[in-house]
mmCIF file of C-alpha atoms in Angstrom:
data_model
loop_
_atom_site.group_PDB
_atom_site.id
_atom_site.type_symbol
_atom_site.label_atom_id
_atom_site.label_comp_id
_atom_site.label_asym_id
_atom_site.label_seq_id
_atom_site.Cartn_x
_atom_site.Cartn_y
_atom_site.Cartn_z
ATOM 1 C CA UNK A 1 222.546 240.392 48.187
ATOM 2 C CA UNK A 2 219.782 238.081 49.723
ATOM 3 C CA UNK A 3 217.781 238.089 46.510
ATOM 4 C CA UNK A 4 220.804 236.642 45.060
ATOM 5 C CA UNK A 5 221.283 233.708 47.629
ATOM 6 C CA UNK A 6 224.272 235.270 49.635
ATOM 7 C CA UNK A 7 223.406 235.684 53.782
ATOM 8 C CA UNK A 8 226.324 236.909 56.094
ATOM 9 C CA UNK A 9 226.112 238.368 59.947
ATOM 10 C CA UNK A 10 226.917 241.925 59.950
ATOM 11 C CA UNK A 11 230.172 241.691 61.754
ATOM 12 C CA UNK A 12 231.728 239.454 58.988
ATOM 13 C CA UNK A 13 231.063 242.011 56.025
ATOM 14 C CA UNK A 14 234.296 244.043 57.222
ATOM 15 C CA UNK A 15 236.388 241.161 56.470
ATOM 16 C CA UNK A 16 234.763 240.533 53.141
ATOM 17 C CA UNK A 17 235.694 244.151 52.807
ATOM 18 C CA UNK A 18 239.113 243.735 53.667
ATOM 19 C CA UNK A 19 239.837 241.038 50.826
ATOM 20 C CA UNK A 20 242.130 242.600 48.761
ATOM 21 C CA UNK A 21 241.505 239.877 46.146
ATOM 22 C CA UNK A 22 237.750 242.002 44.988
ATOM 23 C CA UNK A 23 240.525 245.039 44.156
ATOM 24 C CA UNK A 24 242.492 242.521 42.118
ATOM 25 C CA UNK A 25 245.480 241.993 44.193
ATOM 26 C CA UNK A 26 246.357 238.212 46.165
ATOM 27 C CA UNK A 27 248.335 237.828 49.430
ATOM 28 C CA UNK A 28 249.290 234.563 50.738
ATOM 29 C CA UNK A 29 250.821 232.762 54.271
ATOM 30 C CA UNK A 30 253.753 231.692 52.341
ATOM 31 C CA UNK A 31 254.736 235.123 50.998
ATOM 32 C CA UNK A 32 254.300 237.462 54.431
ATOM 33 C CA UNK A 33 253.174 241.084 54.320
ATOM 34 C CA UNK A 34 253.416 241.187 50.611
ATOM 35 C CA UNK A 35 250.642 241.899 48.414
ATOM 36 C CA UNK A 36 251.012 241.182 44.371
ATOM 37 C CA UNK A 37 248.863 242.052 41.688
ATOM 38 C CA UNK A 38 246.827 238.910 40.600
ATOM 39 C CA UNK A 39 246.000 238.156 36.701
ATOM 40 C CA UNK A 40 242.321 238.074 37.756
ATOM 41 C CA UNK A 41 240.227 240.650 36.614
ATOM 42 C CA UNK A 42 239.254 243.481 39.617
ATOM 43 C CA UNK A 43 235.799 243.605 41.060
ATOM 44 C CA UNK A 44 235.893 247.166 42.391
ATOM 45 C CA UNK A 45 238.830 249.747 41.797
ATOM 46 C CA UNK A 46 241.969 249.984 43.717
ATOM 47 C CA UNK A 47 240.637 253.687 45.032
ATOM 48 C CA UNK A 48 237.192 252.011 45.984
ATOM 49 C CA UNK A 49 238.724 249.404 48.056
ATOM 50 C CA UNK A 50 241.276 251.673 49.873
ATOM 51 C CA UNK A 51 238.609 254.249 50.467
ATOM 52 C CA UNK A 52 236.492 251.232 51.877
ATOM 53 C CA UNK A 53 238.730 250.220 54.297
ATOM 54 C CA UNK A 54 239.982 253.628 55.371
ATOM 55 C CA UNK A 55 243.531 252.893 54.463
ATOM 56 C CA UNK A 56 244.113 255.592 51.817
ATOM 57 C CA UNK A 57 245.733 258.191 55.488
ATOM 58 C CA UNK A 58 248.181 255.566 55.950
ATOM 59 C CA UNK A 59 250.325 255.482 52.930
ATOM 60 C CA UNK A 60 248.942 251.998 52.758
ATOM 61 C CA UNK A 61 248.319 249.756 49.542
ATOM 62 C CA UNK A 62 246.141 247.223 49.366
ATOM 63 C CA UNK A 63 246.644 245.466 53.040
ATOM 64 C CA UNK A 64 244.615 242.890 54.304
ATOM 65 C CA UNK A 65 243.801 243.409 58.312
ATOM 66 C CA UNK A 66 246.655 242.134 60.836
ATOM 67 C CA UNK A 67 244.463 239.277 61.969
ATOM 68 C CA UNK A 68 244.573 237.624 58.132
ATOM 69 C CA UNK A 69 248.671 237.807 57.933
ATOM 70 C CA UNK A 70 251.641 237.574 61.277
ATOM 71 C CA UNK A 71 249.545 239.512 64.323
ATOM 72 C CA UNK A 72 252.482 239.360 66.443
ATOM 73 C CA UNK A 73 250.399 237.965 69.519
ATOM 74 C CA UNK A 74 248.581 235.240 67.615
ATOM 75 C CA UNK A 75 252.059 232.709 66.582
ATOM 76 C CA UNK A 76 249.791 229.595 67.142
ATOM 77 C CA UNK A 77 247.912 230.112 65.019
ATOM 78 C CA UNK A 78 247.257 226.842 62.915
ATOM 79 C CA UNK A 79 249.881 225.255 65.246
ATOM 80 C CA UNK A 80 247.492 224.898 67.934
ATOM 81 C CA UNK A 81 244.345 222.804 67.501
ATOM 82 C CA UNK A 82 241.428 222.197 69.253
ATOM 83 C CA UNK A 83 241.984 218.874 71.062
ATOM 84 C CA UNK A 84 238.212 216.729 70.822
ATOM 85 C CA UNK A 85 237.968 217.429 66.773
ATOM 86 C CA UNK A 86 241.338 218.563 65.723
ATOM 87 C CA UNK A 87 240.425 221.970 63.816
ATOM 88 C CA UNK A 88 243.388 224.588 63.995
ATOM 89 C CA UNK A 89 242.255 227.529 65.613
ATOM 90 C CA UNK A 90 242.338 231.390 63.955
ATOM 91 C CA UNK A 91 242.575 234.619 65.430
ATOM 92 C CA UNK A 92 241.449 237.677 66.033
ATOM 93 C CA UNK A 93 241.941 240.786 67.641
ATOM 94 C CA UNK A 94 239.359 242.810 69.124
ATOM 95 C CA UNK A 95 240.925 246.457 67.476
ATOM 96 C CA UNK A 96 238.467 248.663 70.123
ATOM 97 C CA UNK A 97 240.555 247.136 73.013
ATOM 98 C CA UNK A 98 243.699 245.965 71.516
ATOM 99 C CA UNK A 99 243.089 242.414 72.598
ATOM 100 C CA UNK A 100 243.656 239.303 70.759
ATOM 101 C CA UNK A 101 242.175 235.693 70.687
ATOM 102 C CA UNK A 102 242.465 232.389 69.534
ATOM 103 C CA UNK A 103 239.299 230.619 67.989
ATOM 104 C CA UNK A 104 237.825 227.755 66.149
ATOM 105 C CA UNK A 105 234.493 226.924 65.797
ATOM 106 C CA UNK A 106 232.859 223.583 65.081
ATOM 107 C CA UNK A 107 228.831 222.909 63.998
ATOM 108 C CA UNK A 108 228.359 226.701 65.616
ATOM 109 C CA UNK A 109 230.032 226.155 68.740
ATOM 110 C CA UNK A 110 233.092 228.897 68.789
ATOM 111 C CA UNK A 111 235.902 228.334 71.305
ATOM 112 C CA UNK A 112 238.221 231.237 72.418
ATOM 113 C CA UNK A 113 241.095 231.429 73.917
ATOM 114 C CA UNK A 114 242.683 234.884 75.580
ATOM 115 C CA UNK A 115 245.539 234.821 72.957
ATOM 116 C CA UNK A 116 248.093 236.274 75.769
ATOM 117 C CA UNK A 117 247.328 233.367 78.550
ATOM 118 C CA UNK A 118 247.404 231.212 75.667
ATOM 119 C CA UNK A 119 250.927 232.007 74.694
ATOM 120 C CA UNK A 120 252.110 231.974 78.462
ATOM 121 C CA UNK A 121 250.357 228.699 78.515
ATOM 122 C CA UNK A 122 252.581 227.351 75.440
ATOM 123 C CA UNK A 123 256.182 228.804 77.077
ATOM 124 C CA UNK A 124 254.828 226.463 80.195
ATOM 125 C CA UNK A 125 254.631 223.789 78.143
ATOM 126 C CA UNK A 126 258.208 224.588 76.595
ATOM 127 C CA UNK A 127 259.980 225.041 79.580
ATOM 128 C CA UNK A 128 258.689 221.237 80.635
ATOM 129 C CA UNK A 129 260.882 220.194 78.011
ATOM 130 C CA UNK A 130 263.837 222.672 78.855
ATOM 131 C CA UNK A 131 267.073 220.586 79.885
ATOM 132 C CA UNK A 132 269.269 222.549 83.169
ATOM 133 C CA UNK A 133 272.419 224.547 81.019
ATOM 134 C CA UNK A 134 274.756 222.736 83.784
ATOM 135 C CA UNK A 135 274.055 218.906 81.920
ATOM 136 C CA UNK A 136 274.704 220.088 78.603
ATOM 137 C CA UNK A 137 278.158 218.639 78.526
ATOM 138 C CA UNK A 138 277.822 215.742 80.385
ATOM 139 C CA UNK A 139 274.776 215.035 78.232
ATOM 140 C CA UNK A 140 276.522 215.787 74.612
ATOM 141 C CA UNK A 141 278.303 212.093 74.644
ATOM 142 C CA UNK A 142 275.082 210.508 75.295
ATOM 143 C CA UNK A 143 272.916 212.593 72.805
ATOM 144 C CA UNK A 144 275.020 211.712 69.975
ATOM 145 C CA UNK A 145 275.334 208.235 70.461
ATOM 146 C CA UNK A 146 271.336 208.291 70.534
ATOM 147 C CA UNK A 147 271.210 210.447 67.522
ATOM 148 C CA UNK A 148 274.075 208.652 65.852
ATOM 149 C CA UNK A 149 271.869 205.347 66.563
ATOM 150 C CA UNK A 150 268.802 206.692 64.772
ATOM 151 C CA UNK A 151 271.029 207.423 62.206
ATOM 152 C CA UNK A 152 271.776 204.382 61.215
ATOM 153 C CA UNK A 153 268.984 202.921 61.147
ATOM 154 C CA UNK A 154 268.178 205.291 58.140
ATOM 155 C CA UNK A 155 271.626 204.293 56.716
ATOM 156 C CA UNK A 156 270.376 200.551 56.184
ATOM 157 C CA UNK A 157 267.101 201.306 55.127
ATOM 158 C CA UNK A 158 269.168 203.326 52.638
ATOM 159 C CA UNK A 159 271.780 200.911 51.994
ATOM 160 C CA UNK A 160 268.770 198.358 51.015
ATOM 161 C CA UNK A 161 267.106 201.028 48.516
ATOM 162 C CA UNK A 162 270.662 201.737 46.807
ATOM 163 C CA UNK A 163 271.231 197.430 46.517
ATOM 164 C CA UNK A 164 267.930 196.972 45.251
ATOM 165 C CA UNK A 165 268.521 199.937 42.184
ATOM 166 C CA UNK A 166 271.668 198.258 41.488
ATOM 167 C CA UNK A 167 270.023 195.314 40.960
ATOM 168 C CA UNK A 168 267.471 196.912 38.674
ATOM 169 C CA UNK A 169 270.224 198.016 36.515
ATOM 170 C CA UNK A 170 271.527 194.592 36.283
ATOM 171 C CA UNK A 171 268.200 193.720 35.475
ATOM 172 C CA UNK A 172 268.382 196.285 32.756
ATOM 173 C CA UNK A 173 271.387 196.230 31.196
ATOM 174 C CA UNK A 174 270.739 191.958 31.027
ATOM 175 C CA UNK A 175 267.097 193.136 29.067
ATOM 176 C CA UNK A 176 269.179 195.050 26.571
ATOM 177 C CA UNK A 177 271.231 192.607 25.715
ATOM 178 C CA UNK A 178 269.151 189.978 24.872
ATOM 179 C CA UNK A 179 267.001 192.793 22.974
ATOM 180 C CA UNK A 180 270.106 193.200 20.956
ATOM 181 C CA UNK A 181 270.655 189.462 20.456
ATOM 182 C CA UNK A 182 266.978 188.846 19.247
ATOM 183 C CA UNK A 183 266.369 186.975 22.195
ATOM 184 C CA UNK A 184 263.185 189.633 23.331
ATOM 185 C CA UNK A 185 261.203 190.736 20.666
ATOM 186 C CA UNK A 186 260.250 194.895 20.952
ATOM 187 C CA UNK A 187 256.571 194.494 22.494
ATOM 188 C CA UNK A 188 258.241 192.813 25.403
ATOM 189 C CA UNK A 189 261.409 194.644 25.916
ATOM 190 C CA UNK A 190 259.672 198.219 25.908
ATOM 191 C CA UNK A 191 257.390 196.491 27.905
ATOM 192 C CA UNK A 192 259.605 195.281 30.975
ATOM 193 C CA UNK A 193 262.049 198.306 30.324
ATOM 194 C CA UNK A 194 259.009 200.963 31.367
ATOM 195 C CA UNK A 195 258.430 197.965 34.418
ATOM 196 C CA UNK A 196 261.472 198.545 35.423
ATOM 197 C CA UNK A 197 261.971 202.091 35.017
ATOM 198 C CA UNK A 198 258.604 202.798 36.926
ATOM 199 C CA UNK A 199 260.247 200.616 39.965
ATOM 200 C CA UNK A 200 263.748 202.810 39.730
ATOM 201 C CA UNK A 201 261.978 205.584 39.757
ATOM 202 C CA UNK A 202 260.381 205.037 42.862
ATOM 203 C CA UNK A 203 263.294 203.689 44.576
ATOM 204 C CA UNK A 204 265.233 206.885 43.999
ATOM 205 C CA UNK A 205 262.072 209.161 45.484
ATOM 206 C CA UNK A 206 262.704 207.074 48.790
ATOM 207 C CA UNK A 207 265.995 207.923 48.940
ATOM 208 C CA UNK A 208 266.606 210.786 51.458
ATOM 209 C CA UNK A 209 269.822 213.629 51.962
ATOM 210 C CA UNK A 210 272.823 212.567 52.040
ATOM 211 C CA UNK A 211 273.466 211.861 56.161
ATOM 212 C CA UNK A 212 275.295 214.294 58.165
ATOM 213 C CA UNK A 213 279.130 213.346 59.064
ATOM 214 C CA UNK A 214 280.187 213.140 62.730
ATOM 215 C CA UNK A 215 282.056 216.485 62.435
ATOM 216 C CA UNK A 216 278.304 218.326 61.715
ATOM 217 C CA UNK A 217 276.126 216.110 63.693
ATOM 218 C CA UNK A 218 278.250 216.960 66.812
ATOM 219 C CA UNK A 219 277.910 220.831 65.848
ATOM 220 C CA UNK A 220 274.056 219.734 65.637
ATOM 221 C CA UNK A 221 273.870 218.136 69.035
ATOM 222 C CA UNK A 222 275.603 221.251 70.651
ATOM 223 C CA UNK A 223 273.365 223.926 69.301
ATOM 224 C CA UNK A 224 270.022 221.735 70.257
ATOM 225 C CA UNK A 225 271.427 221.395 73.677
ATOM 226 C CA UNK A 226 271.756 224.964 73.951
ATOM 227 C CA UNK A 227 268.319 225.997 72.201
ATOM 228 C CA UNK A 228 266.708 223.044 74.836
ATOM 229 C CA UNK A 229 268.888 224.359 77.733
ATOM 230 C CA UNK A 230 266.542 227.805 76.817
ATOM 231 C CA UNK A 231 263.504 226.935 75.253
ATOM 232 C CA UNK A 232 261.014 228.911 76.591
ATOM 233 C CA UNK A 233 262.742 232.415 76.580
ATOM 234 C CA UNK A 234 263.708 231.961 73.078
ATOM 235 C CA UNK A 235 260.184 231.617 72.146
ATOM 236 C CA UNK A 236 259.414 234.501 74.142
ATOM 237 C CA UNK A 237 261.790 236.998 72.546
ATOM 238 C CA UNK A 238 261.917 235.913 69.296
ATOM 239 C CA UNK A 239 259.716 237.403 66.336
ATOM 240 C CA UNK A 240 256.223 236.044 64.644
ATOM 241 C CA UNK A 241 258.403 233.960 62.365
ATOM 242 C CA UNK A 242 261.077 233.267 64.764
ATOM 243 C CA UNK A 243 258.376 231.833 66.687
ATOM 244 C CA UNK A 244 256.905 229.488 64.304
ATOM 245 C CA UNK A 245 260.080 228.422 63.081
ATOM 246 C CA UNK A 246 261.105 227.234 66.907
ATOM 247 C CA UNK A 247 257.377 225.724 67.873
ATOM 248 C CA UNK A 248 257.462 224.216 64.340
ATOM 249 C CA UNK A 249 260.872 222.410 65.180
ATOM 250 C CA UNK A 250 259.815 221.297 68.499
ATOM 251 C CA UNK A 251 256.321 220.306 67.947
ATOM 252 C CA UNK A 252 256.332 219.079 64.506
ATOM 253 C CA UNK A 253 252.255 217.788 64.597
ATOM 254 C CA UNK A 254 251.405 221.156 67.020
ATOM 255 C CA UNK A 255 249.544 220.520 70.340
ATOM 256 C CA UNK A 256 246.720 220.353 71.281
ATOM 257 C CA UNK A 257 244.224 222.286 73.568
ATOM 258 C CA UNK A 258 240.964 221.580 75.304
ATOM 259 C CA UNK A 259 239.304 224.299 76.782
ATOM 260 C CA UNK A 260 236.738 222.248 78.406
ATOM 261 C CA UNK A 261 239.199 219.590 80.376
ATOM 262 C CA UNK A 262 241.049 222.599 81.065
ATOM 263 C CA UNK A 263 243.846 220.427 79.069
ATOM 264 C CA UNK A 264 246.753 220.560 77.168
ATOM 265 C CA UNK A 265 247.875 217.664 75.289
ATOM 266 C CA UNK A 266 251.608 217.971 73.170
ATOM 267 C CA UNK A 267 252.005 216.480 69.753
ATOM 268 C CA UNK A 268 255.183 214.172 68.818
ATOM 269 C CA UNK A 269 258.593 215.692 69.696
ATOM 270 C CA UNK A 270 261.542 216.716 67.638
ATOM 271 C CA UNK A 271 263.826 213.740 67.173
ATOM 272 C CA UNK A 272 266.984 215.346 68.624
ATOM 273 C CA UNK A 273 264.659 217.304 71.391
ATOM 274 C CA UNK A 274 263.692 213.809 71.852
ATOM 275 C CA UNK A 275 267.090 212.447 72.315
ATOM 276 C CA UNK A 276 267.778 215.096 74.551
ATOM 277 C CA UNK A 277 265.353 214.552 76.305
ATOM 278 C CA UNK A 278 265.268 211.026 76.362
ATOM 279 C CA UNK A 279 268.947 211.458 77.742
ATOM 280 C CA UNK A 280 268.194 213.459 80.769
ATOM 281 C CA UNK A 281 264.857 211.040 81.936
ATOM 282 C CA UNK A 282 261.113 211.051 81.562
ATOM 283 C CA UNK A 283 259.254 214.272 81.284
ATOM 284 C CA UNK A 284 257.242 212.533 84.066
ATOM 285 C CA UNK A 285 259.212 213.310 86.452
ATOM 286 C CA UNK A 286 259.520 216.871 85.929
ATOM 287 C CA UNK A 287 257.624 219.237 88.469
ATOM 288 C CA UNK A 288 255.267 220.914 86.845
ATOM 289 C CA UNK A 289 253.696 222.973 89.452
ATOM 290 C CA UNK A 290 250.291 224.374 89.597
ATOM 291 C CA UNK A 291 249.164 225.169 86.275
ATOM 292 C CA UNK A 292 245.191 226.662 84.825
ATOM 293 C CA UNK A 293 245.312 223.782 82.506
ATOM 294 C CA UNK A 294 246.964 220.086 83.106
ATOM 295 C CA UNK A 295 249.852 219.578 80.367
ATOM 296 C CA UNK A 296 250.125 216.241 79.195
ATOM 297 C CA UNK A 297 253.179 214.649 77.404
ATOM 298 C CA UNK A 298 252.618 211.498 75.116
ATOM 299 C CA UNK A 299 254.543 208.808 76.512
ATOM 300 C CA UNK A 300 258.218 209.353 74.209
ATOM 301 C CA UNK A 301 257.686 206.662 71.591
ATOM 302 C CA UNK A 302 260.973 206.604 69.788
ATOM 303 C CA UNK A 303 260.341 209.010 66.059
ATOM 304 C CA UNK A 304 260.002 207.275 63.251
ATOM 305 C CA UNK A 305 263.752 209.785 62.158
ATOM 306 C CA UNK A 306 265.538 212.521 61.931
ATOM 307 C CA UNK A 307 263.381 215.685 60.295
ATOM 308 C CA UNK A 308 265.016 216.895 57.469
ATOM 309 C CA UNK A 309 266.944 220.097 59.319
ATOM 310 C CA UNK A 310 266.888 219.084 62.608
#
């Protein structure tokens, strides 16, 4: 292949191997463990690849490595991100001793993390944000009066976008009639009717969801007070998806990590976790104990909203 411009270290050709995209099939993150025949014509034979990879004992068809789709002991993956250039980091597992790591690399520098101190590492950070079970109903009265608050804030931003579309209709409907009156001649009223429809148009896009009532925003604030009240354990025992769904909610911008400050650094919290959180006092003054790497919360800026599902 060097003739032909293409240079590779050893060690990488097995994952080239493992493509299943050369034996005409495509896999993809959003579509786990599922592998569908592409339109694209093969490069080698379905047989060839299998018998390549070794995979034709297994009863297996066409399956990329574990590393490429949900390892079960790499969940941060993509989530967590290296803290001085913000590149997610991969992983990997090292098959000959069954361990797995973390890694990004950046102008040839790689940086790995033990992926099983890594995860204990992120339940660390989630118990820092873990609320004691016994405030969760002294706290429920607060938390939706905070919630409720950031709530309507959307309203009037929404309440201004629905005023000003009204008006554009006005606006509108006034353009027709003179159109029909011969008081606008055509140039002009296609002209200011497309002005007006781009402006609509964009208007509606703002507009978010219809807003929760008070019956399911109280529901809402009584099951986050009972995932926050158990953060860290849920993480622990839930699946590879489970997991990313529950980081994914808390952390919505991932955290950061910095192997070389020996320092963790958390991204923006989940607006309810917020409120929560916000409710009981600053994570400041949490004890955090004696930890490998510092863990550092941002100081809690009020979000920008409510996340769609929160």
């Amino acid at each position: 292949l060097q003739p032909l411009g293409f240079t590779t270290k050893e060690k990488h050709l097995g994952i080239l191997f493992s493509n299943p995209f050369y034996a005409g099939y495509i896999t993809d993150t959003l579509i786990p463990n599922e592998v569908i025949a592409g339109h694209h014509p093969p490069l080698v034979s379905k047989a060839l690849w299998e018998r390549v990879n070794n995979v034709g004992n297994h009863n297996t068809t066409c399956q990329p490595s574990r590393s490429t789709i949900e390892h079960p002991d790499l969940p941060l993956k993509a989530f967590l991100k290296e803290e001085e250039t913000g590149i997610p980091f991969t992983g990997y597992e090292v098959k000959a001793k069954s361990i797995a790591y973390y890694k990004t690399r950046e102008r040839g520098k790689a940086v790995n993390l033990n992926a099983k101190k890594t995860n204990l590492l992120f339940e660390k950070v989630l118990s820092m944000v873990e609320i004691d079970p016994s405030l969760s109903t002294t706290l429920e009265e607060k938390v939706v009066a905070k919630v409720e608050s950031l709530l309507q804030e959307e309203l009037k931003g929404e309440k201004t976008i629905k005023a000003q579309i009204t008006q554009l209709k006005g606006r509108l409907q006034s353009l027709e009639t003179k159109f029909l009156d011969d008081l606008v001649d055509v140039e002009d009223y296609q002209r200011l009717k497309r002005s007006i429809g781009t402006q609509m148009a964009d208007l509606e896009g703002k507009l978010g969801k219809e807003p929760i009532n008070s019956s399911n925003l109280q529901k809402a604030v009584k099951k986050g007070l009972e995932i926050s009240a158990n953060l860290s354990a849920l993480w622990a025992s839930s699946d590879f998806q489970g997991k990313r769904t529950l980081q994914e909610m808390v952390f919505p911008e991932g955290i950061f990590i910095s192997k070389e400050k020996a320092r963790v650094r958390t991204g923006r919290l989940n607006s309810v976790i917020f409120c929560i959180r916000d409710a009981v006092g600053p994570l400041e003054g949490i004890k955090k104990g004696k930890n490998d790497f510092d863990i550092i919360f941002p100081s809690l800026v009020a979000p920008p909203g409510i996340e769609p599902g929160s």
